[in-house]
Amino acid sequence: MNLPARPQPAALAAEVLTAIAASGGVKRYPAQVVIINEGEAADSLYIILSGRVKVYAANEAGKEVVLNTHGAGEYVGEVALDGGARSASVMTLEATTCSVVTGESLRGFLANHPDFALHLIHNLIWRLRQSTENVKGLALHDVYGRITQLLRRLATPEGGVLVVHERLTQQDIADRVGASREMVSRIFKELVTGGYISTQGGRISILKKPPAAW
C-alpha cells in the first residue's frame, strides 16, 4: 500500500498559541457563518481557538469546492498578509472562536518568535503542496482518481490499515473533489463491495490499495 502524503504540520504549541492569540481580539461565530470572503482586501490572521472551519472557493452560480478544513490550534488568512486580496473564503462548520490578529501585530510577533515564523513557513509549504496536488488531480484524474487520492492524503496508518479520522460525509467528499454526491456514492459502493474500504462508525478505512482505475 502506498504511504500517505506528508502530513500537515502539527497545530501550534499551546504556549505559542496563547502568546499570539493575546495580541488579537477574540471573536465568536455561530456555525455556517462566512468569516473571510474571497477577493476582499484584508491582512488579518484568524487563529482558531475552538471550533472548525472550511476553506472554499465558489463561482457566481453558487458551485463550490472545498480546499481544506481546519480546527483548534490552526490558523487561516495568512496568504493575505502580503497586502493582496483574499484567495478563498472561510466558513465556520460549527460554533467557532478565533483570535483575529492584524498584519501589523503579526509581523511584530514573527520578529520576536522565530519558532512561529518557522511553523508558518512549513504550513505555507504544506498548503502549496496541497494546492499543487489538487490542480494535478483536477487536470489528470477522473472523479474516481480524485476520490482515492483524497482518501490517501487524509489517511494515517493505524492497525495495519490507513484510516481517515476526519468525519466526512459523501457530500463533503463531493465538495472537495468537484463532483456530485451521487457519483461519490456510486464509487464508494464499488470500493466497499470490492473490499478496498470500509465505512463503519462513520470512519473511512482503506483496507487495501484501490485499483488504478474504476
One Martini backbone bead per residue (centre of mass of N, CA, C, O) as a GRO file, in nm:
protein
  214
    1MET     BB    1   0.096   0.036   0.021
    2ASN     BB    2   0.075   0.353   0.005
    3LEU     BB    3   0.188   0.623   0.128
    4PRO     BB    4   0.108   0.889   0.274
    5ALA     BB    5   0.107   1.198   0.281
    6ARG     BB    6   0.234   1.458   0.400
    7PRO     BB    7   0.174   1.596   0.684
    8GLN     BB    8   0.049   1.823   0.861
    9PRO     BB    9   0.130   2.045   1.058
   10ALA     BB   10   0.123   2.099   1.363
   11ALA     BB   11  -0.014   2.242   1.595
   12LEU     BB   12   0.014   2.476   1.798
   13ALA     BB   13   0.158   2.550   2.063
   14ALA     BB   14   0.019   2.652   2.348
   15GLU     BB   15   0.213   2.894   2.408
   16VAL     BB   16   0.195   3.021   2.125
   17LEU     BB   17  -0.108   3.052   2.106
   18THR     BB   18  -0.140   3.237   2.352
   19ALA     BB   19   0.051   3.467   2.264
   20ILE     BB   20  -0.082   3.543   1.988
   21ALA     BB   21  -0.378   3.571   2.084
   22ALA     BB   22  -0.317   3.821   2.277
   23SER     BB   23  -0.277   4.020   2.008
   24GLY     BB   24  -0.587   3.971   1.981
   25GLY     BB   25  -0.917   3.955   1.907
   26VAL     BB   26  -1.202   3.805   2.027
   27LYS     BB   27  -1.414   3.582   1.832
   28ARG     BB   28  -1.757   3.482   1.782
   29TYR     BB   29  -1.910   3.207   1.597
   30PRO     BB   30  -2.135   3.065   1.432
   31ALA     BB   31  -2.263   2.852   1.237
   32GLN     BB   32  -2.249   2.919   0.901
   33VAL     BB   33  -2.017   3.149   0.878
   34VAL     BB   34  -1.868   3.406   0.710
   35ILE     BB   35  -1.526   3.536   0.773
   36ILE     BB   36  -1.420   3.502   0.470
   37ASN     BB   37  -1.375   3.677   0.160
   38GLU     BB   38  -1.329   3.649  -0.150
   39GLY     BB   39  -1.136   3.944  -0.257
   40GLU     BB   40  -1.076   4.075  -0.009
   41ALA     BB   41  -0.929   4.333   0.184
   42ALA     BB   42  -0.680   4.186   0.402
   43ASP     BB   43  -0.445   4.122   0.711
   44SER     BB   44  -0.573   3.893   0.880
   45LEU     BB   45  -0.542   3.657   1.139
   46TYR     BB   46  -0.692   3.335   1.210
   47ILE     BB   47  -0.721   3.192   1.524
   48ILE     BB   48  -0.811   2.879   1.635
   49LEU     BB   49  -0.953   2.792   1.946
   50SER     BB   50  -1.242   2.691   1.840
   51GLY     BB   51  -1.351   2.461   1.626
   52ARG     BB   52  -1.462   2.481   1.267
   53VAL     BB   53  -1.338   2.509   0.925
   54LYS     BB   54  -1.375   2.620   0.584
   55VAL     BB   55  -1.210   2.616   0.269
   56TYR     BB   56  -1.328   2.808  -0.020
   57ALA     BB   57  -1.467   2.804  -0.354
   58ALA     BB   58  -1.670   3.017  -0.576
   59ASN     BB   59  -1.922   3.083  -0.791
   60GLU     BB   60  -2.193   3.255  -0.921
   61ALA     BB   61  -2.373   2.978  -0.905
   62GLY     BB   62  -2.262   2.831  -0.618
   63LYS     BB   63  -2.029   2.666  -0.681
   64GLU     BB   64  -1.817   2.444  -0.484
   65VAL     BB   65  -1.484   2.411  -0.331
   66VAL     BB   66  -1.302   2.230  -0.106
   67LEU     BB   67  -0.975   2.279   0.026
   68ASN     BB   68  -1.030   2.285   0.350
   69THR     BB   69  -0.974   2.207   0.700
   70HIS     BB   70  -1.006   2.355   1.039
   71GLY     BB   71  -0.880   2.378   1.375
   72ALA     BB   72  -0.762   2.381   1.664
   73GLY     BB   73  -0.443   2.552   1.632
   74GLU     BB   74  -0.512   2.695   1.379
   75TYR     BB   75  -0.493   2.882   1.059
   76VAL     BB   76  -0.621   3.174   0.876
   77GLY     BB   77  -0.515   3.426   0.625
   78GLU     BB   78  -0.198   3.443   0.548
   79VAL     BB   79  -0.195   3.518   0.239
   80ALA     BB   80  -0.282   3.837   0.296
   81LEU     BB   81  -0.004   3.956   0.424
   82ASP     BB   82   0.082   4.104   0.138
   83GLY     BB   83  -0.194   4.286   0.066
   84GLY     BB   84  -0.380   4.112  -0.068
   85ALA     BB   85  -0.623   3.924  -0.168
   86ARG     BB   86  -0.837   3.697  -0.110
   87SER     BB   87  -0.830   3.348  -0.223
   88ALA     BB   88  -1.058   3.271  -0.007
   89SER     BB   89  -1.302   3.123   0.176
   90VAL     BB   90  -1.458   3.125   0.516
   91MET     BB   91  -1.632   2.874   0.714
   92THR     BB   92  -1.824   2.769   0.957
   93LEU     BB   93  -1.915   2.442   1.096
   94GLU     BB   94  -1.909   2.566   1.383
   95ALA     BB   95  -1.870   2.684   1.666
   96THR     BB   96  -1.640   2.970   1.676
   97THR     BB   97  -1.312   3.068   1.798
   98CYS     BB   98  -1.121   3.373   1.750
   99SER     BB   99  -0.811   3.521   1.682
  100VAL     BB  100  -0.761   3.854   1.562
  101VAL     BB  101  -0.477   3.936   1.372
  102THR     BB  102  -0.294   4.172   1.267
  103GLY     BB  103  -0.040   4.232   1.058
  104GLU     BB  104   0.125   4.410   1.245
  105SER     BB  105   0.126   4.219   1.491
  106LEU     BB  106   0.243   3.973   1.346
  107ARG     BB  107   0.515   4.090   1.255
  108GLY     BB  108   0.612   4.138   1.545
  109PHE     BB  109   0.591   3.842   1.640
  110LEU     BB  110   0.786   3.716   1.433
  111ALA     BB  111   1.044   3.872   1.528
  112ASN     BB  112   1.015   3.729   1.838
  113HIS     BB  113   0.913   3.430   1.696
  114PRO     BB  114   1.073   3.193   1.519
  115ASP     BB  115   0.891   2.944   1.565
  116PHE     BB  116   0.644   3.061   1.415
  117ALA     BB  117   0.780   3.123   1.148
  118LEU     BB  118   0.844   2.825   1.085
  119HIS     BB  119   0.554   2.723   1.091
  120LEU     BB  120   0.451   2.905   0.863
  121ILE     BB  121   0.635   2.796   0.643
  122HIS     BB  122   0.548   2.499   0.657
  123ASN     BB  123   0.249   2.556   0.602
  124LEU     BB  124   0.281   2.687   0.323
  125ILE     BB  125   0.415   2.446   0.189
  126TRP     BB  126   0.187   2.245   0.235
  127ARG     BB  127  -0.033   2.411   0.082
  128LEU     BB  128   0.113   2.409  -0.187
  129ARG     BB  129   0.114   2.106  -0.225
  130GLN     BB  130  -0.193   2.076  -0.218
  131SER     BB  131  -0.255   2.256  -0.462
  132THR     BB  132  -0.094   2.092  -0.665
  133GLU     BB  133  -0.254   1.828  -0.628
  134ASN     BB  134  -0.530   1.944  -0.707
  135VAL     BB  135  -0.458   2.027  -0.993
  136LYS     BB  136  -0.365   1.750  -1.090
  137GLY     BB  137  -0.631   1.606  -1.033
  138LEU     BB  138  -0.816   1.775  -1.224
  139ALA     BB  139  -0.631   1.726  -1.486
  140LEU     BB  140  -0.554   1.387  -1.455
  141HIS     BB  141  -0.828   1.305  -1.309
  142ASP     BB  142  -1.085   1.148  -1.220
  143VAL     BB  143  -1.311   1.104  -0.980
  144TYR     BB  144  -1.189   0.847  -0.871
  145GLY     BB  145  -0.896   0.954  -0.842
  146ARG     BB  146  -0.970   1.190  -0.647
  147ILE     BB  147  -1.081   1.018  -0.418
  148THR     BB  148  -0.835   0.833  -0.360
  149GLN     BB  149  -0.640   1.065  -0.314
  150LEU     BB  150  -0.783   1.192  -0.072
  151LEU     BB  151  -0.778   0.948   0.118
  152ARG     BB  152  -0.468   0.915   0.125
  153ARG     BB  153  -0.407   1.204   0.234
  154LEU     BB  154  -0.590   1.169   0.510
  155ALA     BB  155  -0.445   0.922   0.592
  156THR     BB  156  -0.351   0.699   0.863
  157PRO     BB  157  -0.186   0.479   1.037
  158GLU     BB  158  -0.380   0.181   1.162
  159GLY     BB  159  -0.366  -0.142   1.220
  160GLY     BB  160  -0.263  -0.193   0.901
  161VAL     BB  161  -0.414   0.066   0.814
  162LEU     BB  162  -0.599   0.329   0.667
  163VAL     BB  163  -0.714   0.632   0.835
  164VAL     BB  164  -0.995   0.849   0.844
  165HIS     BB  165  -1.065   1.080   1.098
  166GLU     BB  166  -1.230   1.248   0.937
  167ARG     BB  167  -1.558   1.347   0.919
  168LEU     BB  168  -1.716   1.228   0.619
  169THR     BB  169  -1.922   1.298   0.382
  170GLN     BB  170  -2.020   1.262   0.063
  171GLN     BB  171  -2.051   1.569   0.026
  172ASP     BB  172  -1.774   1.652   0.121
  173ILE     BB  173  -1.623   1.500  -0.102
  174ALA     BB  174  -1.758   1.634  -0.342
  175ASP     BB  175  -1.655   1.924  -0.271
  176ARG     BB  176  -1.342   1.844  -0.296
  177VAL     BB  177  -1.361   1.700  -0.609
  178GLY     BB  178  -1.585   1.803  -0.805
  179ALA     BB  179  -1.872   1.650  -0.741
  180SER     BB  180  -2.120   1.440  -0.702
  181ARG     BB  181  -2.283   1.256  -0.470
  182GLU     BB  182  -2.370   1.023  -0.655
  183MET     BB  183  -2.086   0.949  -0.755
  184VAL     BB  184  -1.963   0.890  -0.481
  185SER     BB  185  -2.160   0.664  -0.403
  186ARG     BB  186  -2.086   0.468  -0.631
  187ILE     BB  187  -1.784   0.439  -0.565
  188PHE     BB  188  -1.813   0.347  -0.271
  189LYS     BB  189  -1.972   0.090  -0.329
  190GLU     BB  190  -1.743  -0.047  -0.491
  191LEU     BB  191  -1.520  -0.034  -0.271
  192VAL     BB  192  -1.673  -0.197  -0.059
  193THR     BB  193  -1.738  -0.451  -0.227
  194GLY     BB  194  -1.416  -0.494  -0.292
  195GLY     BB  195  -1.255  -0.435  -0.007
  196TYR     BB  196  -1.104  -0.143   0.011
  197ILE     BB  197  -1.331  -0.027   0.203
  198SER     BB  198  -1.456   0.127   0.507
  199THR     BB  199  -1.763   0.274   0.701
  200GLN     BB  200  -1.746   0.243   1.003
  201GLY     BB  201  -1.867   0.471   1.224
  202GLY     BB  202  -1.790   0.712   1.013
  203ARG     BB  203  -1.524   0.557   0.920
  204ILE     BB  204  -1.248   0.556   0.705
  205SER     BB  205  -1.103   0.262   0.552
  206ILE     BB  206  -0.804   0.136   0.412
  207LEU     BB  207  -0.746  -0.200   0.330
  208LYS     BB  208  -0.661  -0.153   0.023
  209LYS     BB  209  -0.546  -0.096  -0.275
  210PRO     BB  210  -0.676   0.064  -0.511
  211PRO     BB  211  -0.744   0.082  -0.814
  212ALA     BB  212  -0.640   0.282  -1.076
  213ALA     BB  213  -0.929   0.211  -1.195
  214TRP     BB  214  -1.300   0.223  -1.262
   0.00000   0.00000   0.00000
